[in-house]
Amino acid sequence: MSTVTPVGVRDADVVTQTPPAAGRRGWVGYLTMPLILAVVLISLYLYVNGRELDSIEARSLNAAALSTAVGEHVALTAVSTVITLLIAVPLGILLTRPFTRRVRPFIITLLTLGQAVPTISVLVLLAVMFLFLGFQAAIVGLVLYAIIPVLLNTMVGLEQVDENVLEAGRGMGLSRFQVLRRLELPLAVPVILAGVRTALVINVGTATLATYINGGGLGDVIMAGLSTNRVLVQVVGAVLTSVLALLIDYLAGLAENLLQPKGLRSTRS
Amino acid sequence: MEFLEFLGNRADDLLEMGLAHAAIVGAAVLIATVIGVALGIATYRTERPREFVLAITGTFLTIPSFALFILLLGPLGLGWPPVLFALVLYGLLPVVRNTITGLREVDPAVIESAQGMGLNRRQRLLRIELPLAWPVVITGVRVTTLVLLGIAAIGAVVNGPGYGEMIFTGLARVGTPVAVNMVLAGTLGVIVLAVLFDLIFYTVQRLTTSRGIR
C-alpha cells in the first residue's frame, strides 16, 4: 500500500470531521450562536406566517407535522449516536493496543479512504440489497457511516497520549490494564468527548437523508417540498435542518467544555 | 457475474460520470485550497481572527449537505453551480486548519535564525515556514478531497454531475435486480476515484515536499 501517511505528518492531521473545539470565550461568545439561531427561526416563522399558504403547503407547514419531523430527527440522531459510540470507542481502544502496532498505519489509511464512501450509498445499499427500509434501517445506515470518523478520532486521540507518561506509569509498577484505565483513558477524555460531538454532527446531517429510505426526520419536509414543487416547504425543511444541526453542535461543544477533566483544562490552546 | 456484465454494458456511462465527478471535486478542491491556504496564512499569527476563521469554516461543515444543496437551489439554480459552491464551503475547514497547524508548528528557533540571516517577513514565510508546513497542508487537502468525493454524490438531488445520479436512479428502482447493480456501481466508482486521488496526492506530496524534510 503506497498511501501510508508520510513522515512528518502525524495521524492527527487526517482527522477532518471533528469540528474545531471552541476556545476560551466570554459570555458574549457563548451567546452568539443561540442568538443567531433564534433570529433565523423567528424571521422564518414571521415570513411563513405572513404568507397565504395553499393547501399543499399547509399540509407540511403546520406545528403538528413539523414537530413530528423534528422529533423523529432527534430520535434518529440520538439513537444512532449512542450505538455508534458503544461500538467505535471500545473498538478504538482495542485497535490502539500494542499488538496492532504493525497494522495500524494500514488501518488508519483504510479508515481515511473510507470517509469517501458517500453517506447516501450506505443507506441506499441497505434498501436495495436487503429491502431494508424504515427507522431501523436508517439507524443501521447512520451507525455504519458514523463509525469510521469516530473510530479514527478515538484511535488518533489515544495515540496522542504522551508515551513518556505511560512509561512512567509502567515504571511505577502499573499493569497494562491499569495504565489504560488510570492514565490513558482519563488523558483521552477530551478525545472521546470530541468523538461524541463528531458523531452527533455527522448523524444529525446524515439523518436528513433517512427520508430516502422512509426513515422519517426533517428530510421528509424537504422531500415533500421537492415532490410537490413548493419552494417554501423546501426552504423551511432545509433551514430547520441546518438550525437543528448547528444547535446540536453548539450544545455538544458546551458539554465538551464543561466535562473536560479539570487538570487538562489549562493545557488547551 | 451479473454485476460485471452490468459494468461492461454501462462502461461508457460510468466513465463519463467518473470524469464529471472527478472534475467537480477537483475544481472544488483547487478553489478551497487557494482560499483556505490564503485564510490560514492571513490569520495564523493572531488569536482572534484565527479562532473566528476556524469557527466559521467549522460551521459550514456542520450544515447538512442535503439542506445546503436545497438552500442554494434558489440563488444558484440546478446543475453544477450549487454543487461546486457547497463543495468549496465544505472543503475549507480541513485546509485552513491544517495550514494553521502546520505554520504554527514551525520551530521558533528556525524562524529566529532566518531572522538573524536577514530574511524579511515575506521571505521567511515563502522560504522557511511554508515549505516546513507543506506536508501538513497537503494532508489537509488530501482529506478534503476524500470527504468532498462522498458529499458530491448527494449533489445529484440538485441534478449535480457524477456518480450520485447512478445511486439515486438505483434507489428509484428499488426492488428490481438492476437497482443493486446501479447503487453498487456508483459507490464503487466513488471509491475508485478516492483511491486514485489518494495516489495522486501521495505523488504530489513526495514531489513538492522540500528534500531536506522528506
PDB file of C-alpha atoms in Angstrom, chain B residues 23-190:
ATOM      1  CA  ALA B  23     -13.855  17.251 -12.385  1.00  0.00           C
ATOM      2  CA  ILE B  24     -16.257  18.906  -9.982  1.00  0.00           C
ATOM      3  CA  VAL B  25     -14.420  17.605  -6.906  1.00  0.00           C
ATOM      4  CA  GLY B  26     -11.067  18.586  -8.429  1.00  0.00           C
ATOM      5  CA  ALA B  27     -12.307  22.103  -9.149  1.00  0.00           C
ATOM      6  CA  ALA B  28     -13.785  22.463  -5.663  1.00  0.00           C
ATOM      7  CA  VAL B  29     -10.572  21.220  -4.036  1.00  0.00           C
ATOM      8  CA  LEU B  30      -8.491  23.654  -6.069  1.00  0.00           C
ATOM      9  CA  ILE B  31     -10.646  26.642  -5.111  1.00  0.00           C
ATOM     10  CA  ALA B  32     -10.903  25.552  -1.479  1.00  0.00           C
ATOM     11  CA  THR B  33      -7.121  25.122  -1.322  1.00  0.00           C
ATOM     12  CA  VAL B  34      -6.389  28.591  -2.693  1.00  0.00           C
ATOM     13  CA  ILE B  35      -8.894  30.280  -0.367  1.00  0.00           C
ATOM     14  CA  GLY B  36      -8.073  28.032   2.600  1.00  0.00           C
ATOM     15  CA  VAL B  37      -4.297  28.473   2.435  1.00  0.00           C
ATOM     16  CA  ALA B  38      -4.728  32.230   1.997  1.00  0.00           C
ATOM     17  CA  LEU B  39      -7.043  32.409   5.031  1.00  0.00           C
ATOM     18  CA  GLY B  40      -4.607  30.289   7.027  1.00  0.00           C
ATOM     19  CA  ILE B  41      -1.633  32.492   6.158  1.00  0.00           C
ATOM     20  CA  ALA B  42      -3.627  35.632   6.907  1.00  0.00           C
ATOM     21  CA  THR B  43      -4.766  34.519  10.358  1.00  0.00           C
ATOM     22  CA  TYR B  44      -2.282  32.055  11.881  1.00  0.00           C
ATOM     23  CA  ARG B  45      -0.399  34.710  13.860  1.00  0.00           C
ATOM     24  CA  THR B  46      -3.266  36.345  15.708  1.00  0.00           C
ATOM     25  CA  GLU B  47      -5.604  34.517  18.045  1.00  0.00           C
ATOM     26  CA  ARG B  48      -8.916  36.312  17.467  1.00  0.00           C
ATOM     27  CA  PRO B  49      -9.032  36.152  13.655  1.00  0.00           C
ATOM     28  CA  ARG B  50      -7.681  32.604  13.736  1.00  0.00           C
ATOM     29  CA  GLU B  51     -10.439  31.347  16.003  1.00  0.00           C
ATOM     30  CA  PHE B  52     -13.006  33.295  14.028  1.00  0.00           C
ATOM     31  CA  VAL B  53     -11.985  31.718  10.718  1.00  0.00           C
ATOM     32  CA  LEU B  54     -11.926  28.226  12.253  1.00  0.00           C
ATOM     33  CA  ALA B  55     -15.357  28.747  13.824  1.00  0.00           C
ATOM     34  CA  ILE B  56     -16.918  29.975  10.570  1.00  0.00           C
ATOM     35  CA  THR B  57     -15.441  27.238   8.366  1.00  0.00           C
ATOM     36  CA  GLY B  58     -16.391  24.688  11.039  1.00  0.00           C
ATOM     37  CA  THR B  59     -19.961  25.977  10.939  1.00  0.00           C
ATOM     38  CA  PHE B  60     -20.103  25.340   7.182  1.00  0.00           C
ATOM     39  CA  LEU B  61     -19.137  21.717   7.775  1.00  0.00           C
ATOM     40  CA  THR B  62     -21.916  21.346  10.349  1.00  0.00           C
ATOM     41  CA  ILE B  63     -24.711  22.291   7.948  1.00  0.00           C
ATOM     42  CA  PRO B  64     -26.114  19.042   6.460  1.00  0.00           C
ATOM     43  CA  SER B  65     -25.263  18.778   2.761  1.00  0.00           C
ATOM     44  CA  PHE B  66     -28.794  17.879   1.676  1.00  0.00           C
ATOM     45  CA  ALA B  67     -30.098  21.056   3.323  1.00  0.00           C
ATOM     46  CA  LEU B  68     -27.322  23.239   1.894  1.00  0.00           C
ATOM     47  CA  PHE B  69     -27.895  21.994  -1.661  1.00  0.00           C
ATOM     48  CA  ILE B  70     -31.595  22.825  -1.328  1.00  0.00           C
ATOM     49  CA  LEU B  71     -30.867  26.284   0.101  1.00  0.00           C
ATOM     50  CA  LEU B  72     -28.503  27.017  -2.803  1.00  0.00           C
ATOM     51  CA  LEU B  73     -31.131  25.927  -5.296  1.00  0.00           C
ATOM     52  CA  GLY B  74     -32.836  29.340  -5.112  1.00  0.00           C
ATOM     53  CA  PRO B  75     -29.834  31.593  -5.756  1.00  0.00           C
ATOM     54  CA  LEU B  76     -27.799  29.237  -7.991  1.00  0.00           C
ATOM     55  CA  GLY B  77     -30.345  27.015  -9.752  1.00  0.00           C
ATOM     56  CA  LEU B  78     -29.901  23.364 -10.758  1.00  0.00           C
ATOM     57  CA  GLY B  79     -26.799  21.579 -12.024  1.00  0.00           C
ATOM     58  CA  TRP B  80     -23.158  22.054 -11.118  1.00  0.00           C
ATOM     59  CA  PRO B  81     -23.166  25.631  -9.682  1.00  0.00           C
ATOM     60  CA  PRO B  82     -24.822  24.819  -6.317  1.00  0.00           C
ATOM     61  CA  VAL B  83     -22.743  21.636  -6.016  1.00  0.00           C
ATOM     62  CA  LEU B  84     -19.451  23.408  -6.704  1.00  0.00           C
ATOM     63  CA  PHE B  85     -20.305  26.217  -4.284  1.00  0.00           C
ATOM     64  CA  ALA B  86     -21.329  23.821  -1.493  1.00  0.00           C
ATOM     65  CA  LEU B  87     -18.244  21.632  -2.016  1.00  0.00           C
ATOM     66  CA  VAL B  88     -15.941  24.638  -1.715  1.00  0.00           C
ATOM     67  CA  LEU B  89     -17.605  25.641   1.574  1.00  0.00           C
ATOM     68  CA  TYR B  90     -17.257  22.091   2.932  1.00  0.00           C
ATOM     69  CA  GLY B  91     -13.652  21.834   1.774  1.00  0.00           C
ATOM     70  CA  LEU B  92     -12.369  24.937   3.574  1.00  0.00           C
ATOM     71  CA  LEU B  93     -12.078  23.689   7.163  1.00  0.00           C
ATOM     72  CA  PRO B  94      -9.512  20.885   6.714  1.00  0.00           C
ATOM     73  CA  VAL B  95      -7.313  23.102   4.540  1.00  0.00           C
ATOM     74  CA  VAL B  96      -7.500  26.136   6.834  1.00  0.00           C
ATOM     75  CA  ARG B  97      -6.997  24.066   9.961  1.00  0.00           C
ATOM     76  CA  ASN B  98      -4.011  22.175   8.625  1.00  0.00           C
ATOM     77  CA  THR B  99      -2.433  25.336   7.198  1.00  0.00           C
ATOM     78  CA  ILE B 100      -2.712  26.998  10.603  1.00  0.00           C
ATOM     79  CA  THR B 101      -1.464  23.890  12.453  1.00  0.00           C
ATOM     80  CA  GLY B 102       1.432  23.465  10.059  1.00  0.00           C
ATOM     81  CA  LEU B 103       2.544  27.096  10.191  1.00  0.00           C
ATOM     82  CA  ARG B 104       2.222  27.311  13.958  1.00  0.00           C
ATOM     83  CA  GLU B 105       4.295  24.212  14.500  1.00  0.00           C
ATOM     84  CA  VAL B 106       7.361  25.568  12.774  1.00  0.00           C
ATOM     85  CA  ASP B 107      10.116  25.690  15.386  1.00  0.00           C
ATOM     86  CA  PRO B 108      10.506  29.294  16.657  1.00  0.00           C
ATOM     87  CA  ALA B 109      14.273  28.759  16.755  1.00  0.00           C
ATOM     88  CA  VAL B 110      14.266  28.157  13.000  1.00  0.00           C
ATOM     89  CA  ILE B 111      12.355  31.367  12.427  1.00  0.00           C
ATOM     90  CA  GLU B 112      14.746  33.248  14.652  1.00  0.00           C
ATOM     91  CA  SER B 113      17.728  32.006  12.697  1.00  0.00           C
ATOM     92  CA  ALA B 114      16.008  33.063   9.484  1.00  0.00           C
ATOM     93  CA  GLN B 115      15.500  36.465  11.036  1.00  0.00           C
ATOM     94  CA  GLY B 116      19.119  36.562  12.057  1.00  0.00           C
ATOM     95  CA  MET B 117      20.171  35.784   8.491  1.00  0.00           C
ATOM     96  CA  GLY B 118      18.335  38.905   7.381  1.00  0.00           C
ATOM     97  CA  LEU B 119      15.261  37.378   5.757  1.00  0.00           C
ATOM     98  CA  ASN B 120      12.262  39.675   5.884  1.00  0.00           C
ATOM     99  CA  ARG B 121       8.733  38.602   6.817  1.00  0.00           C
ATOM    100  CA  ARG B 122       7.764  37.588   3.273  1.00  0.00           C
ATOM    101  CA  GLN B 123      10.956  35.678   2.623  1.00  0.00           C
ATOM    102  CA  ARG B 124      10.577  33.855   5.940  1.00  0.00           C
ATOM    103  CA  LEU B 125       7.067  32.808   5.036  1.00  0.00           C
ATOM    104  CA  LEU B 126       7.831  31.695   1.491  1.00  0.00           C
ATOM    105  CA  ARG B 127      11.235  30.114   2.023  1.00  0.00           C
ATOM    106  CA  ILE B 128      11.089  28.752   5.564  1.00  0.00           C
ATOM    107  CA  GLU B 129       7.623  28.493   7.079  1.00  0.00           C
ATOM    108  CA  LEU B 130       5.537  27.331   4.114  1.00  0.00           C
ATOM    109  CA  PRO B 131       7.992  24.638   2.959  1.00  0.00           C
ATOM    110  CA  LEU B 132       8.170  23.282   6.512  1.00  0.00           C
ATOM    111  CA  ALA B 133       4.388  23.348   6.914  1.00  0.00           C
ATOM    112  CA  TRP B 134       3.715  21.962   3.447  1.00  0.00           C
ATOM    113  CA  PRO B 135       3.328  18.248   4.284  1.00  0.00           C
ATOM    114  CA  VAL B 136       0.644  19.082   6.838  1.00  0.00           C
ATOM    115  CA  VAL B 137      -1.121  21.474   4.458  1.00  0.00           C
ATOM    116  CA  ILE B 138      -1.221  18.925   1.674  1.00  0.00           C
ATOM    117  CA  THR B 139      -2.560  16.279   4.058  1.00  0.00           C
ATOM    118  CA  GLY B 140      -5.451  18.656   4.733  1.00  0.00           C
ATOM    119  CA  VAL B 141      -6.054  18.994   1.000  1.00  0.00           C
ATOM    120  CA  ARG B 142      -5.946  15.222   0.624  1.00  0.00           C
ATOM    121  CA  VAL B 143      -8.533  14.688   3.355  1.00  0.00           C
ATOM    122  CA  THR B 144     -10.716  17.451   1.936  1.00  0.00           C
ATOM    123  CA  THR B 145     -10.706  15.620  -1.396  1.00  0.00           C
ATOM    124  CA  LEU B 146     -11.841  12.348   0.162  1.00  0.00           C
ATOM    125  CA  VAL B 147     -14.688  13.962   2.076  1.00  0.00           C
ATOM    126  CA  LEU B 148     -15.818  16.002  -0.935  1.00  0.00           C
ATOM    127  CA  LEU B 149     -15.906  12.881  -3.142  1.00  0.00           C
ATOM    128  CA  GLY B 150     -18.550  11.452  -0.835  1.00  0.00           C
ATOM    129  CA  ILE B 151     -20.562  14.659  -0.473  1.00  0.00           C
ATOM    130  CA  ALA B 152     -20.552  15.242  -4.245  1.00  0.00           C
ATOM    131  CA  ALA B 153     -22.698  12.118  -4.654  1.00  0.00           C
ATOM    132  CA  ILE B 154     -25.524  13.846  -2.766  1.00  0.00           C
ATOM    133  CA  GLY B 155     -25.286  16.693  -5.289  1.00  0.00           C
ATOM    134  CA  ALA B 156     -27.490  14.562  -7.528  1.00  0.00           C
ATOM    135  CA  VAL B 157     -30.523  15.888  -5.620  1.00  0.00           C
ATOM    136  CA  VAL B 158     -29.994  19.194  -7.425  1.00  0.00           C
ATOM    137  CA  ASN B 159     -29.019  17.482 -10.707  1.00  0.00           C
ATOM    138  CA  GLY B 160     -25.319  17.782  -9.977  1.00  0.00           C
ATOM    139  CA  PRO B 161     -22.811  15.798 -12.047  1.00  0.00           C
ATOM    140  CA  GLY B 162     -21.217  12.482 -11.108  1.00  0.00           C
ATOM    141  CA  TYR B 163     -21.967   9.077  -9.639  1.00  0.00           C
ATOM    142  CA  GLY B 164     -24.771  10.381  -7.413  1.00  0.00           C
ATOM    143  CA  GLU B 165     -27.141  10.145 -10.363  1.00  0.00           C
ATOM    144  CA  MET B 166     -26.433   6.407 -10.642  1.00  0.00           C
ATOM    145  CA  ILE B 167     -27.062   5.879  -6.921  1.00  0.00           C
ATOM    146  CA  PHE B 168     -30.318   7.835  -6.859  1.00  0.00           C
ATOM    147  CA  THR B 169     -31.616   6.174 -10.037  1.00  0.00           C
ATOM    148  CA  GLY B 170     -30.859   2.836  -8.419  1.00  0.00           C
ATOM    149  CA  LEU B 171     -32.858   3.872  -5.371  1.00  0.00           C
ATOM    150  CA  ALA B 172     -35.794   4.843  -7.562  1.00  0.00           C
ATOM    151  CA  ARG B 173     -35.795   1.289  -8.982  1.00  0.00           C
ATOM    152  CA  VAL B 174     -35.671  -0.392  -5.571  1.00  0.00           C
ATOM    153  CA  GLY B 175     -36.912  -3.986  -5.786  1.00  0.00           C
ATOM    154  CA  THR B 176     -35.595  -4.622  -9.298  1.00  0.00           C
ATOM    155  CA  PRO B 177     -32.320  -6.514  -9.893  1.00  0.00           C
ATOM    156  CA  VAL B 178     -30.769  -3.588 -11.745  1.00  0.00           C
ATOM    157  CA  ALA B 179     -31.175  -1.368  -8.671  1.00  0.00           C
ATOM    158  CA  VAL B 180     -28.478  -3.207  -6.700  1.00  0.00           C
ATOM    159  CA  ASN B 181     -26.110  -3.077  -9.665  1.00  0.00           C
ATOM    160  CA  MET B 182     -26.605   0.634 -10.140  1.00  0.00           C
ATOM    161  CA  VAL B 183     -26.048   1.558  -6.494  1.00  0.00           C
ATOM    162  CA  LEU B 184     -23.034  -0.755  -6.203  1.00  0.00           C
ATOM    163  CA  ALA B 185     -21.523   0.620  -9.410  1.00  0.00           C
ATOM    164  CA  GLY B 186     -21.995   4.213  -8.265  1.00  0.00           C
ATOM    165  CA  THR B 187     -20.497   3.520  -4.837  1.00  0.00           C
ATOM    166  CA  LEU B 188     -17.604   1.581  -6.289  1.00  0.00           C
ATOM    167  CA  GLY B 189     -16.980   4.414  -8.725  1.00  0.00           C
ATOM    168  CA  VAL B 190     -16.582   6.868  -5.849  1.00  0.00           C
TER     169      VAL B 190
END
